PDB file of C-alpha atoms in Angstrom:
ATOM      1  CA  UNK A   1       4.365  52.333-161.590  1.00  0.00           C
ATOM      2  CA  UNK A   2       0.542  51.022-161.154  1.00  0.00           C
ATOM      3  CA  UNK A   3      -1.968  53.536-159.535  1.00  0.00           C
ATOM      4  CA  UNK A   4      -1.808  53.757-155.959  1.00  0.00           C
ATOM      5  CA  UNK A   5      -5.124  52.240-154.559  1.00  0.00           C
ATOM      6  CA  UNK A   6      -5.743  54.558-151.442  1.00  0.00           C
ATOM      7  CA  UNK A   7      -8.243  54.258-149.632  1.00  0.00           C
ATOM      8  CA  UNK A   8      -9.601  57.301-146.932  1.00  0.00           C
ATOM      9  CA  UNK A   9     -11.998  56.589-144.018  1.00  0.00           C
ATOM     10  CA  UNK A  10     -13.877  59.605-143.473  1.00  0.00           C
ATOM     11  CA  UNK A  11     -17.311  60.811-141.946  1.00  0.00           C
ATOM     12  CA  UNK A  12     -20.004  62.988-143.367  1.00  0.00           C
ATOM     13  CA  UNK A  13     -18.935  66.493-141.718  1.00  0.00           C
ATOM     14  CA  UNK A  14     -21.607  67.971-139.534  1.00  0.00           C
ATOM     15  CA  UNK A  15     -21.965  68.634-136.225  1.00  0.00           C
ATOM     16  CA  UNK A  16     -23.559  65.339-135.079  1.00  0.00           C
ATOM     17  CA  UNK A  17     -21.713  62.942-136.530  1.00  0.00           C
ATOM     18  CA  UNK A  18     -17.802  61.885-135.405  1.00  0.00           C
ATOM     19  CA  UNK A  19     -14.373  63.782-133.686  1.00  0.00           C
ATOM     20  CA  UNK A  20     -16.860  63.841-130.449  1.00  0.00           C
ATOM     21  CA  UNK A  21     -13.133  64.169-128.065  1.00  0.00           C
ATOM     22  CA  UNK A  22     -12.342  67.196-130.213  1.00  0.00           C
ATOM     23  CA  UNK A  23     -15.799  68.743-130.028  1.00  0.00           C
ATOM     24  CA  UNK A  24     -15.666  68.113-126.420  1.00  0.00           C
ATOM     25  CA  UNK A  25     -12.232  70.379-126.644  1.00  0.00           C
ATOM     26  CA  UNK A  26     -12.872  72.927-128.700  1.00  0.00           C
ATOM     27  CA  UNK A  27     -16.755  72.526-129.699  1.00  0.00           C
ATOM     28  CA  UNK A  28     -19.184  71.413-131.684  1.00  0.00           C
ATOM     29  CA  UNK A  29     -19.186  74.097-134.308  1.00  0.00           C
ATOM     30  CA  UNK A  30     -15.460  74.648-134.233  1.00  0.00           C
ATOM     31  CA  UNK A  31     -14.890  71.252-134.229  1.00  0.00           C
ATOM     32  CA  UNK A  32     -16.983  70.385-137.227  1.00  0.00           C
ATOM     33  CA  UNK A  33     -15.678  73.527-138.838  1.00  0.00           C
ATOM     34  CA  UNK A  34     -12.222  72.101-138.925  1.00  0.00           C
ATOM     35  CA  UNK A  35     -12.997  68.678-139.551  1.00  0.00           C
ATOM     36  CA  UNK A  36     -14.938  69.631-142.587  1.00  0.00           C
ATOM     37  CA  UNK A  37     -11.749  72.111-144.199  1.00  0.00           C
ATOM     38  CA  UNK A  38      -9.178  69.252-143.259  1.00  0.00           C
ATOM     39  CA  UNK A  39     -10.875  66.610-145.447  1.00  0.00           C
ATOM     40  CA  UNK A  40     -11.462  69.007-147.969  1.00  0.00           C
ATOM     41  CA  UNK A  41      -7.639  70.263-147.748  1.00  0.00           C
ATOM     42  CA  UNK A  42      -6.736  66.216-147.658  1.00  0.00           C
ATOM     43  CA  UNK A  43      -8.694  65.316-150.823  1.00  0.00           C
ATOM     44  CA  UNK A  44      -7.833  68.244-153.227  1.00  0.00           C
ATOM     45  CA  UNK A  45      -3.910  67.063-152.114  1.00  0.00           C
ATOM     46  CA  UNK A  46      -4.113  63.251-152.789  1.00  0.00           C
ATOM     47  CA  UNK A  47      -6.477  63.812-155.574  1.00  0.00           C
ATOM     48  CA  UNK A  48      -4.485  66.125-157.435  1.00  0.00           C
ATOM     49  CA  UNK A  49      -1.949  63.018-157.945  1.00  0.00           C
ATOM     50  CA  UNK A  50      -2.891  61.538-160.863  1.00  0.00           C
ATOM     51  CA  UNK A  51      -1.017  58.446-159.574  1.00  0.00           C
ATOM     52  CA  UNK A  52      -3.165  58.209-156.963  1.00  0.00           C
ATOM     53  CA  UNK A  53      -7.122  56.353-157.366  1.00  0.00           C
ATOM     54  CA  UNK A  54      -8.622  57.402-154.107  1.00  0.00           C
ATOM     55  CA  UNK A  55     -11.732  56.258-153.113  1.00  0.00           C
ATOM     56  CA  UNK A  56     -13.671  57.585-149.880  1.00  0.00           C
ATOM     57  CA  UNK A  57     -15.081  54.649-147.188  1.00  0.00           C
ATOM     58  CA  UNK A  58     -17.747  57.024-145.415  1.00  0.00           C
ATOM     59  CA  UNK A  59     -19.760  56.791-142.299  1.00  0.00           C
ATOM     60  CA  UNK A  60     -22.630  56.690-141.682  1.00  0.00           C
ATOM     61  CA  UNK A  61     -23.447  54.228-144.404  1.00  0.00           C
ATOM     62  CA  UNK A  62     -26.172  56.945-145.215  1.00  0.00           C
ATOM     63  CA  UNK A  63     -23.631  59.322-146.382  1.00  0.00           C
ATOM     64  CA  UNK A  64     -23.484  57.739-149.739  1.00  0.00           C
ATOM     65  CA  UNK A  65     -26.612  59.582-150.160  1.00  0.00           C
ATOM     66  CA  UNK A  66     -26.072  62.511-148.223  1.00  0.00           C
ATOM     67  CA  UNK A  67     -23.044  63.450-149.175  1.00  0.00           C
ATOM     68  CA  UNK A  68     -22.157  67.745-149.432  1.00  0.00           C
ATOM     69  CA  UNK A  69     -21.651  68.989-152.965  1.00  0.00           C
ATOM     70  CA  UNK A  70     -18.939  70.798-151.987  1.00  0.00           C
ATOM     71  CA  UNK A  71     -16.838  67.647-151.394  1.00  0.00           C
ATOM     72  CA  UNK A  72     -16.059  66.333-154.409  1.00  0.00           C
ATOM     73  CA  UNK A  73     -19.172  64.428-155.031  1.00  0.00           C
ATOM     74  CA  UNK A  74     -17.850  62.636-157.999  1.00  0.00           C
ATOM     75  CA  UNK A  75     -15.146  60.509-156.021  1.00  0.00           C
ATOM     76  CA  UNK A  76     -16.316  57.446-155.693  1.00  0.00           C
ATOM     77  CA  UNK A  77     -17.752  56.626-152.060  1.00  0.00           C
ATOM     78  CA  UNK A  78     -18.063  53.026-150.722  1.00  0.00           C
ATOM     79  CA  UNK A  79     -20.115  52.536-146.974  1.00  0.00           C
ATOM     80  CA  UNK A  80     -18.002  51.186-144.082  1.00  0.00           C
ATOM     81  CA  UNK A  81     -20.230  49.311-142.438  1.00  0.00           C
ATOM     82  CA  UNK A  82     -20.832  47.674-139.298  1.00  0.00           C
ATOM     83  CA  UNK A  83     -18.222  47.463-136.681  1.00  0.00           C
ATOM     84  CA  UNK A  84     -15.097  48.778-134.858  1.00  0.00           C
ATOM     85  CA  UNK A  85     -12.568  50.843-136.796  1.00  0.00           C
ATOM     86  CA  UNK A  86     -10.424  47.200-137.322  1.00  0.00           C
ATOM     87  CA  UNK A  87     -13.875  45.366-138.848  1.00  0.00           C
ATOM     88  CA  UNK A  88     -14.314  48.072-140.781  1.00  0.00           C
ATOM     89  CA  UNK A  89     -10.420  47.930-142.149  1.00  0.00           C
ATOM     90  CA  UNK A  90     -10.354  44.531-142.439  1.00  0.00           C
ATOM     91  CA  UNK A  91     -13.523  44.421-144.640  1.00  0.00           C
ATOM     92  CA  UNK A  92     -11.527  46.890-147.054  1.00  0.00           C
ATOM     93  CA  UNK A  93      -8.450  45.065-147.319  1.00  0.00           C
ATOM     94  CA  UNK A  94     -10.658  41.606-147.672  1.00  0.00           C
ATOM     95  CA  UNK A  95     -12.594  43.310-150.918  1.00  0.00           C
ATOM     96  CA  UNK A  96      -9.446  44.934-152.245  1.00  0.00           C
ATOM     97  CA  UNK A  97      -6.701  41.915-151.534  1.00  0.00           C
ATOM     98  CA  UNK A  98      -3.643  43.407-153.338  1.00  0.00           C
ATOM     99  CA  UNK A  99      -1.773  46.534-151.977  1.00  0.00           C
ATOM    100  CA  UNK A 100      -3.855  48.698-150.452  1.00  0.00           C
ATOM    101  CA  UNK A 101      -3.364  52.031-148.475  1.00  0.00           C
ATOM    102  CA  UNK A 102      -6.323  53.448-146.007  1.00  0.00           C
ATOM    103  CA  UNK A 103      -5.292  56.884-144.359  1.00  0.00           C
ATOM    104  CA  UNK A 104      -8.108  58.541-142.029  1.00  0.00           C
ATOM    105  CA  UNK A 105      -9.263  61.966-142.767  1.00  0.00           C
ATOM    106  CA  UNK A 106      -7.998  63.787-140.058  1.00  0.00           C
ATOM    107  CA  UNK A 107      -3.924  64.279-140.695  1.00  0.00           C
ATOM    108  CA  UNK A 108      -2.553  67.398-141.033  1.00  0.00           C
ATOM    109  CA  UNK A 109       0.104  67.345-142.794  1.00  0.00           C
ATOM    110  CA  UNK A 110      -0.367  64.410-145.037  1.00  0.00           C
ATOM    111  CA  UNK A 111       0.681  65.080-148.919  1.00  0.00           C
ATOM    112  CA  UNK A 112       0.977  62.537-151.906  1.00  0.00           C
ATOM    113  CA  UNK A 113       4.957  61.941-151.716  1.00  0.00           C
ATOM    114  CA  UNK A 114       4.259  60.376-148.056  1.00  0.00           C
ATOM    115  CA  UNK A 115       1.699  58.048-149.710  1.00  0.00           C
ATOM    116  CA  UNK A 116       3.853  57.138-153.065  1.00  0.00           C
ATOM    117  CA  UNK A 117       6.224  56.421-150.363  1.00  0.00           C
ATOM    118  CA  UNK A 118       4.469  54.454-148.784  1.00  0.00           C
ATOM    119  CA  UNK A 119       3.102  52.254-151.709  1.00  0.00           C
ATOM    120  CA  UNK A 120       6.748  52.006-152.910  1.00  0.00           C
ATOM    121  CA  UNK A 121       7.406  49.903-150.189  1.00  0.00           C
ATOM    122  CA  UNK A 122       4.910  47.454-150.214  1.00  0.00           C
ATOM    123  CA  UNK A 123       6.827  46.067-153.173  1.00  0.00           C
ATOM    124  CA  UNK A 124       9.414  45.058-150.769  1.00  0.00           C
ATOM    125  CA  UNK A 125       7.088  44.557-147.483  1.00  0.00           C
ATOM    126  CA  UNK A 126       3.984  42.970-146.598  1.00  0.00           C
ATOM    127  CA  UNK A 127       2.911  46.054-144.054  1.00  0.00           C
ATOM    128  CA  UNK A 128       3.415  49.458-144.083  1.00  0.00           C
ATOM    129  CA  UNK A 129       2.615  51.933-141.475  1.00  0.00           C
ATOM    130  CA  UNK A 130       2.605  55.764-141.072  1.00  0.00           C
ATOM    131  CA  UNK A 131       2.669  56.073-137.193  1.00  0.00           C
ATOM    132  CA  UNK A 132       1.233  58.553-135.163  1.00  0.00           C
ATOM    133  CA  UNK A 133       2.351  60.872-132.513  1.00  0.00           C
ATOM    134  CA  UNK A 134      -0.510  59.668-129.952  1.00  0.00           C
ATOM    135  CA  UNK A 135       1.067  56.096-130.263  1.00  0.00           C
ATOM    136  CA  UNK A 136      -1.630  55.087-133.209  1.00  0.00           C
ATOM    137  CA  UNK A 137      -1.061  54.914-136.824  1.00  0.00           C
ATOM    138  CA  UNK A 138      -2.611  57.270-139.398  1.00  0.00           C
ATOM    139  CA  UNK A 139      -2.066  54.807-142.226  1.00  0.00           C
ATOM    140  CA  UNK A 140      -1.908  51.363-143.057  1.00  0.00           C
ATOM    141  CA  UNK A 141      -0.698  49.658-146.133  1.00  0.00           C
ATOM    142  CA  UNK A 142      -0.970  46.085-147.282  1.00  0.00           C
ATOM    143  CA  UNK A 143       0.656  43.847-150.112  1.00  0.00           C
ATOM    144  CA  UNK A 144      -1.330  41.205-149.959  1.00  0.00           C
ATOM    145  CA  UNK A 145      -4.583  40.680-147.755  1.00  0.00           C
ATOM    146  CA  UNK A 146      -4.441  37.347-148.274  1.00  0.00           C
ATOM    147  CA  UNK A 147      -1.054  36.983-146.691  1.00  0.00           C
ATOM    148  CA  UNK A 148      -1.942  38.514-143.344  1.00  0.00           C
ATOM    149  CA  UNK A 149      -3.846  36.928-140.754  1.00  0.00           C
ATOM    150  CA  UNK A 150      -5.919  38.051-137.482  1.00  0.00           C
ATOM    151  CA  UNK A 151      -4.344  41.916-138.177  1.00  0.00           C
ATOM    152  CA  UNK A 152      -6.837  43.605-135.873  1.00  0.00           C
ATOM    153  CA  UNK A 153      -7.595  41.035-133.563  1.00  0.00           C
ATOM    154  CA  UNK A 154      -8.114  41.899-129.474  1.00  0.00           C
ATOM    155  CA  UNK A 155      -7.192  45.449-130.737  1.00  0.00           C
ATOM    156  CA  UNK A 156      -8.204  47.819-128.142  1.00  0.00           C
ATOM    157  CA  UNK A 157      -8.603  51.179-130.059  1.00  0.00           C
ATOM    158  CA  UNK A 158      -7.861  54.547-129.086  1.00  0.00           C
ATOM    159  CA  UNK A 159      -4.989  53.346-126.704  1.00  0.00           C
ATOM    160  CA  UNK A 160      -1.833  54.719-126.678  1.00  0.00           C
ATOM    161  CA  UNK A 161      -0.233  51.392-127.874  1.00  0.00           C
ATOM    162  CA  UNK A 162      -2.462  51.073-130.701  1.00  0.00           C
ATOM    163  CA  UNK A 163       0.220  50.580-133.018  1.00  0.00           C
ATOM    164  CA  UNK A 164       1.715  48.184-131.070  1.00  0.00           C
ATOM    165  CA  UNK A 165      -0.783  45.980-130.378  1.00  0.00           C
ATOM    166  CA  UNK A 166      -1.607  45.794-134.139  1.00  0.00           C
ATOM    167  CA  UNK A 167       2.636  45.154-134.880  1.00  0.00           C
ATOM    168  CA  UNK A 168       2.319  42.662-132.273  1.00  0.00           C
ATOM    169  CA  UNK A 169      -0.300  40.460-134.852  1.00  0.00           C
ATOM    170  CA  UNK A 170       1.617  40.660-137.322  1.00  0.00           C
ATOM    171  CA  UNK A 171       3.571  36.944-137.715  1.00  0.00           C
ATOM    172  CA  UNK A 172       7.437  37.385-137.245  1.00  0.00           C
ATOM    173  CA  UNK A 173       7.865  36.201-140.878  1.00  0.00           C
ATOM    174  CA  UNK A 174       6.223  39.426-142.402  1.00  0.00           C
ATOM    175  CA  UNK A 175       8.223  42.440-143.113  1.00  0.00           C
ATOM    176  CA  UNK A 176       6.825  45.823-141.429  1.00  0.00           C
ATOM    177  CA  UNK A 177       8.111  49.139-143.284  1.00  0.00           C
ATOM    178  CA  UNK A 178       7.423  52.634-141.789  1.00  0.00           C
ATOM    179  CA  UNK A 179       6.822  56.063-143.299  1.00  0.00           C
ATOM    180  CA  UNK A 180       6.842  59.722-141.692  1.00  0.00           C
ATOM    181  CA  UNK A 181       4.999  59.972-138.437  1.00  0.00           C
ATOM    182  CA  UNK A 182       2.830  62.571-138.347  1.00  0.00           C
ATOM    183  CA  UNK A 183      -0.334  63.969-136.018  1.00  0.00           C
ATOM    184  CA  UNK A 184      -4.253  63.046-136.486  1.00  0.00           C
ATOM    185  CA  UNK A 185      -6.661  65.139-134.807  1.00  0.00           C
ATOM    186  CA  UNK A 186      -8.823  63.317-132.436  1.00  0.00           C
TER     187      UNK A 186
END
């Protein structure tokens, strides 16, 4: 089998920067506490996999530079960019055209047999999904980029139906597979 090209969207961890609607539950500090141990808990998993080539999409773009030693700072980082979180995964898939896998950074109980899973399908389907309990998705996998048209288009995000909206892009013709559901952290 041929590396798994995963991609994860994560942001530099400090207390500024992203998970604002779970530092407005819990706090600032707590909340950049845990974001900070989650992404380091969900890169030494994947990135134990040798299967696996992971590659980290960070925000703010300045966090190629800026990036903490303690977080593996020899993975190789690539800037997001501009835009909502479906410009921003569309760019991806556009640069990187066969399968593809992002994940965000903030799923708890996310290991490497869910994602080998997940790239075993798109042999047989042309999008793959991990849903989420909040009605979202906490991955997305595509065959071919090429093949798939308008994916995030009129997406509202952060809706319950986020998942749906995106399914409902997706031409009739195209074959969706699913693996585990499983919680993000907002």
């Amino acid at each position: 089998m041929e590396k798994v090209n995963l991609i994860i969207f994560a942001r530099r961890p400090e207390i500024s920067i992203g998970k604002s609607r779970l530092k407005n539950k819990i706090g600032k500090v707590l909340g950049a506490n845990f974001y900070y141990h989650n992404l380091l808990k969900t890169i030494t998993k994947i990135n134990a996999d040798k299967r696996i080539n992971l590659t980290l999409y960070v925000t703010p773009d300045s966090a190629l530079l800026n990036w903490p030693k303690s977080i593996f700072p020899k993975i190789r980082r690539m800037p997001q960019g501009p835009g909502d979180i479906g410009e921003k995964m569309w760019r991806v898939f556009s640069k990187n055209p066969n399968k593809t896998i992002i994940i965000g950074s903030d799923i708890l109980n996310i290991n490497s047999r869910i994602i080998l899973n997940a790239w075993k399908k798109l042999y047989t389907s042309n999008v793959v999904f991990g849903p989420a309990e909040d009605g979202g998705f906490w991955l997305i996998g595509i065959s071919n980029s090429k093949k798939i048209k308008g994916l995030f288009n009129n997406v509202i995000w952060s809706q319950h139906n986020t998942l749906e909206q995106v399914k409902k892009n997706i031409n009739s013709s195209k074959k969706i597979s699913f693996v585990k559901t499983l919680k993000d952290i907002d």
